[in-house]
Short mmCIF file of C-alpha atoms in Angstrom, two decimals:
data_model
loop_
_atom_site.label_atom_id
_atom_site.label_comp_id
_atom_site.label_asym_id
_atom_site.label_seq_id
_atom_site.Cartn_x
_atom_site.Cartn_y
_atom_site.Cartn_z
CA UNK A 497 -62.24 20.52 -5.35
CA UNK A 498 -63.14 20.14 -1.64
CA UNK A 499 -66.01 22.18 -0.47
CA UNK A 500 -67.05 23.06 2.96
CA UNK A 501 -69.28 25.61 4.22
CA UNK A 502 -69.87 27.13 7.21
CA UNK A 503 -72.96 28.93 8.22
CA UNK A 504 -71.51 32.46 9.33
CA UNK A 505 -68.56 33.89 9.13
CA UNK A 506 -68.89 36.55 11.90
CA UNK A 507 -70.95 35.75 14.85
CA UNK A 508 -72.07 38.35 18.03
CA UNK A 509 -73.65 36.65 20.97
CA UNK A 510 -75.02 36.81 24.53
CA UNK A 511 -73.63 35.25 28.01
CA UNK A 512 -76.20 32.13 28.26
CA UNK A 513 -77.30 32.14 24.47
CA UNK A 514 -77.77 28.91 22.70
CA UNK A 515 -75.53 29.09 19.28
CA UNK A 516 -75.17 26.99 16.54
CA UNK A 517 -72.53 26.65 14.07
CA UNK A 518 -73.19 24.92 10.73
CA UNK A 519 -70.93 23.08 8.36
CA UNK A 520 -71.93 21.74 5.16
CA UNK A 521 -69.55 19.66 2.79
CA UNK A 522 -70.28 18.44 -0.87
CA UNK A 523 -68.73 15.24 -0.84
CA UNK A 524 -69.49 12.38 1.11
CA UNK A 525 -66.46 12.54 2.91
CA UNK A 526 -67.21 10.62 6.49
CA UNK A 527 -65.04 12.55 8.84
CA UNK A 528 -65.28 15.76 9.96
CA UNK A 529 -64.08 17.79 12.60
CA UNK A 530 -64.43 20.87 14.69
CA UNK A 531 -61.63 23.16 16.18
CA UNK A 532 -61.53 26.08 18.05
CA UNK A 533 -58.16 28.67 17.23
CA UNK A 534 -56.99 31.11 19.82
CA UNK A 535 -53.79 32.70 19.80
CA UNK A 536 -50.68 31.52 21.28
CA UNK A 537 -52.70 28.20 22.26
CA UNK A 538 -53.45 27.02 18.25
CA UNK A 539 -55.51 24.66 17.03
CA UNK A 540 -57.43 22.34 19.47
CA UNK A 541 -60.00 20.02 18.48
CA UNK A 542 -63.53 19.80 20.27
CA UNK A 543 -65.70 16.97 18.50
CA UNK A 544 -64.97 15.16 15.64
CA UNK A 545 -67.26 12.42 13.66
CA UNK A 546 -66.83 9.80 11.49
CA UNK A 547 -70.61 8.61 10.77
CA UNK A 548 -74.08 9.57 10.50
CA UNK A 549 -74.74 10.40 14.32
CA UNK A 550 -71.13 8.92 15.32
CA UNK A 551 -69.39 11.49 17.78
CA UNK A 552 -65.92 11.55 19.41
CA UNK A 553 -64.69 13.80 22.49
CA UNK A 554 -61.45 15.68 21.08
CA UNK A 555 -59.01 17.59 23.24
CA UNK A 556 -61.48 20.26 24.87
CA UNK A 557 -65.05 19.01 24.61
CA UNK A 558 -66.26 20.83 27.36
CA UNK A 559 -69.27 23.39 27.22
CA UNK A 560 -69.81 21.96 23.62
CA UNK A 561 -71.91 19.36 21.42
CA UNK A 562 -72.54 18.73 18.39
CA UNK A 563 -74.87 17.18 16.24
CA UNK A 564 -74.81 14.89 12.80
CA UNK A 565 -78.16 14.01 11.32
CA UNK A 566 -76.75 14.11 7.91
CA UNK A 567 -73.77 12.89 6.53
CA UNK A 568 -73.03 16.15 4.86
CA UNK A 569 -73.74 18.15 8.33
CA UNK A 570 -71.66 18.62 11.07
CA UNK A 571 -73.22 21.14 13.72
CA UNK A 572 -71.39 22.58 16.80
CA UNK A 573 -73.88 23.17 19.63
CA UNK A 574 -72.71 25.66 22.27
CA UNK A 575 -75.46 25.17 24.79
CA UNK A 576 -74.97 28.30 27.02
CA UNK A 577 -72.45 30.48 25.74
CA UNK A 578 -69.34 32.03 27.75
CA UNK A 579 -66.67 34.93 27.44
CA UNK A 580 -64.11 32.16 27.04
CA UNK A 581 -65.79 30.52 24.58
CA UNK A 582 -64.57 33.90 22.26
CA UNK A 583 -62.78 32.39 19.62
CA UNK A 584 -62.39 31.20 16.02
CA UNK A 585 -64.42 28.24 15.29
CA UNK A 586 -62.83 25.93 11.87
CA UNK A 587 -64.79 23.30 10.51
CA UNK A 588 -62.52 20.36 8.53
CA UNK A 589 -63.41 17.13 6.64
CA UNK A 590 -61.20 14.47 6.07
CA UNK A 591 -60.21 14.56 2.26
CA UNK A 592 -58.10 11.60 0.58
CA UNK A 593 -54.88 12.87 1.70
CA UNK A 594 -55.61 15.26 4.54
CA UNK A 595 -58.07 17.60 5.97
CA UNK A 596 -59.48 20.48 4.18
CA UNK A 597 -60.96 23.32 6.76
CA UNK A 598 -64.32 25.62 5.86
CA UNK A 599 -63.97 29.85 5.86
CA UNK A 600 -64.26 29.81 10.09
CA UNK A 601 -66.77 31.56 12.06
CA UNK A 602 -65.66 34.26 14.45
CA UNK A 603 -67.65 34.14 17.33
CA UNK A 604 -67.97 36.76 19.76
CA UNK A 605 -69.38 36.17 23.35
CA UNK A 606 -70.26 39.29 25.35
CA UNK B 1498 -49.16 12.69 24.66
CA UNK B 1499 -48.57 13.04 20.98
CA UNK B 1500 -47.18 16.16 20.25
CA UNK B 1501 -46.32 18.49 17.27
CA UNK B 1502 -43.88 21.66 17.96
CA UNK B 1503 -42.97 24.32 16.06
CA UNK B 1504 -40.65 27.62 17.16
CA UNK B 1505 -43.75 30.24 17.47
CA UNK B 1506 -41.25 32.78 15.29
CA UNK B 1507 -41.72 34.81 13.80
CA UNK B 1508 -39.15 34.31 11.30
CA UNK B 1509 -38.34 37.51 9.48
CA UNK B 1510 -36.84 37.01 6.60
CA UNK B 1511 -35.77 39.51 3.21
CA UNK B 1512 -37.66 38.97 -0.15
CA UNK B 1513 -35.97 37.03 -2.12
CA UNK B 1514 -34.31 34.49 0.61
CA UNK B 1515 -34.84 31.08 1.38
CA UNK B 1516 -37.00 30.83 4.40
CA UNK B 1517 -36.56 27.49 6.43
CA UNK B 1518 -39.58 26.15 9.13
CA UNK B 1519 -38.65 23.03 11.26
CA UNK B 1520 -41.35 20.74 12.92
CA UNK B 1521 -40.61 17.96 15.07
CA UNK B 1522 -43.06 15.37 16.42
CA UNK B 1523 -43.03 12.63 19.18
CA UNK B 1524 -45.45 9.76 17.71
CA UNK B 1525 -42.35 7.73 15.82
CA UNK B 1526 -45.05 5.74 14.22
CA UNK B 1527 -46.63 9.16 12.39
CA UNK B 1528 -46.39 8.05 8.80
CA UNK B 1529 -47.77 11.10 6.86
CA UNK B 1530 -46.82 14.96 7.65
CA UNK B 1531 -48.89 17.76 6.05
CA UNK B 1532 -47.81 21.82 5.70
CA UNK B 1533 -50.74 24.25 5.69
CA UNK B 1534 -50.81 28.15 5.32
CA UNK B 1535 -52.63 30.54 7.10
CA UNK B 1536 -53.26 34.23 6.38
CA UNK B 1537 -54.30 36.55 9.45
CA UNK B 1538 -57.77 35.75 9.38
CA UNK B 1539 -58.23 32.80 7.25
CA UNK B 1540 -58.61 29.24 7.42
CA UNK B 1541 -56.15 27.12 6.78
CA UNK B 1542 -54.68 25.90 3.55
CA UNK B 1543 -52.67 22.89 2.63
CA UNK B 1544 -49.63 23.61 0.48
CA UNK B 1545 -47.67 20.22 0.68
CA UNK B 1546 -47.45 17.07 2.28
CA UNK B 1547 -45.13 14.12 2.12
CA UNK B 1548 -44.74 10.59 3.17
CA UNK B 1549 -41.71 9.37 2.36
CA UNK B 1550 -37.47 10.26 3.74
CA UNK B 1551 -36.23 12.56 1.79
CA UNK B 1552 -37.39 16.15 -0.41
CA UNK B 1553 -40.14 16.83 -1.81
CA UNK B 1554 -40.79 19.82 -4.21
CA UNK B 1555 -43.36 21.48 -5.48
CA UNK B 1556 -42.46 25.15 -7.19
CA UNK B 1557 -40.49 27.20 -4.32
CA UNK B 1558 -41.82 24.96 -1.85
CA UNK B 1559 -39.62 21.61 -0.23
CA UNK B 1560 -40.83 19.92 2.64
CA UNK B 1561 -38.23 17.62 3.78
CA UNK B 1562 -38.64 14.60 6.17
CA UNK B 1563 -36.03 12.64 8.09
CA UNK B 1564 -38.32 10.50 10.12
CA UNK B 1565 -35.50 8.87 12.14
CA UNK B 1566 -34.95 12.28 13.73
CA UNK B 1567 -38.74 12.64 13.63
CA UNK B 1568 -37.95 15.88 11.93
CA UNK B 1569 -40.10 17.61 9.25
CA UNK B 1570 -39.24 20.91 7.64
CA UNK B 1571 -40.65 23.33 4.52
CA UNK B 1572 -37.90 25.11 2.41
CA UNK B 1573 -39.07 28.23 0.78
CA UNK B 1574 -37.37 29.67 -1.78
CA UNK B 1575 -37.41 33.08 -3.28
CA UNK B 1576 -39.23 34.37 -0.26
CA UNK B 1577 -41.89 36.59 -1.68
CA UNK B 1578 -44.08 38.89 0.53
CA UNK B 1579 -47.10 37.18 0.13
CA UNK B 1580 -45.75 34.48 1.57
CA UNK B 1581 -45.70 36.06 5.40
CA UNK B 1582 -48.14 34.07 7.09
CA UNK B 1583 -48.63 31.33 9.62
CA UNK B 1584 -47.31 27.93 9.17
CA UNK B 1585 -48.95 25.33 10.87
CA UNK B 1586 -47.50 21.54 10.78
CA UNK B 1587 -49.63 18.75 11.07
CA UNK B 1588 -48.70 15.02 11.48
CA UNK B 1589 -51.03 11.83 10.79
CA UNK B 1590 -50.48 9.80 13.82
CA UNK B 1591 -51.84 6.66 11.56
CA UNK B 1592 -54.84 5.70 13.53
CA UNK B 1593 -58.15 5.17 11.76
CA UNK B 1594 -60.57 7.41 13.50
CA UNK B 1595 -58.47 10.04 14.54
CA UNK B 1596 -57.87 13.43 13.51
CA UNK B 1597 -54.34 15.17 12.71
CA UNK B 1598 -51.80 16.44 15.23
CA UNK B 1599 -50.99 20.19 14.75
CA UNK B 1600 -48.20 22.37 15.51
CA UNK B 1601 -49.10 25.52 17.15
CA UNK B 1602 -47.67 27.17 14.49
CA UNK B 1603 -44.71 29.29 12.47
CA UNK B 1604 -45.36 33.34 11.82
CA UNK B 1605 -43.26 33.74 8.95
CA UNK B 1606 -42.78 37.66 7.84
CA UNK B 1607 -41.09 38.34 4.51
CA UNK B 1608 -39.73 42.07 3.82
CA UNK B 1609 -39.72 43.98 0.82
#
């Protein structure tokens, strides 16, 4: 079975904060992706890679980076959080057939 | 723009019926379509996928795909309660290096 981790699954921060997301996979799948979920809008991707320190702009890449040191590790960088950036944060990994998404990480900007 | 669309619902339906969600998609090249579920709260979950014309079944689950219409849909049968959740359809648009195309998603709500 696919595994992926992420680092929290709730998450309270600051206006201006730096905040990381973490997701960790067990097999050495090479993509992964992340996506934010809000309602009424669905899923939207922000970065996706598909290498050791390989990184590709998704739909809504703005106010965001990420980071990929490892091939198991996909981080989501927000540098200076906002209000809008409120939302449900999925990590996914491309699998042999599709993608298979982490727990999520509710994040909470105030 | 490649696009995915679902009706939002949600689709309220008796236990015990068949409950039918439609997707249709715009990239005529797609070559792989994908059904996940999602529970309030959750991450999503894939239930089916299928590649080829035709049905596709797997317990009370049938996704269908007619991809000269560019039409996908997922049959369920015997609606059960715990099956009210969101649907989300997802296509491969069948470029290496990309990710998939989702649907914004069906609320499906199944009655006792």
């Amino acid at each position: 079975d696919v595994k992926v981790t992420q680092s929290s699954r709730y998450l309270v921060k600051r206006t201006g904060e730096k905040v990381f997301l973490e997701c960790v996979q067990d097999m050495d799948h090479e993509n992964m992706f992340w996506y934010r979920q809000d309602p009424g809008l669905g899923l939207r991707l922000i970065y996706f890679s598909y290498d050791v320190k390989m990184k590709e702009k998704g739909d809504i890449p703005e106010g965001y980076s990420v980071s990929r040191e490892k091939k198991e590790r996909f981080s989501l960088i927000l540098e200076s959080a906002s209000t809008n950036q409120t939302s449900m944060y999925l990590c996914a990994i491309q699998g042999q057939e599709t993608q298979y998404f982490g727990p999520g990480t509710r994040l909470l900007v105030l | 723009q490649k696009e995915v669309e679902q009706n939002s619902g949600p689709l309220s339906v008796p236990e015990g019926a068949i409950a039918s969600l439609n997707c249709t998609y715009s990239d005529r090249g797609s070559q792989s379509f994908f059904w996940y579920r999602q529970y309030s709260g959750k991450s999503p979950e894939l239930i089916m996928f299928i590649y080829s014309n035709g049905d596709k079944e797997d317990g009370r689950f049938t996704a269908q795909l007619n991809k000269a219409s560019q039409y996908v849909s997922l049959l369920i049968r015997d609606s059960q309660p715990s099956d009210s959740a969101t649907y989300l359809c997802a296509v491969n648009p069948n470029q290496a290096g990309t990710a998939l195309i989702f649907g914004k998603g069906t609320t499906l709500s199944v009655s006792s």
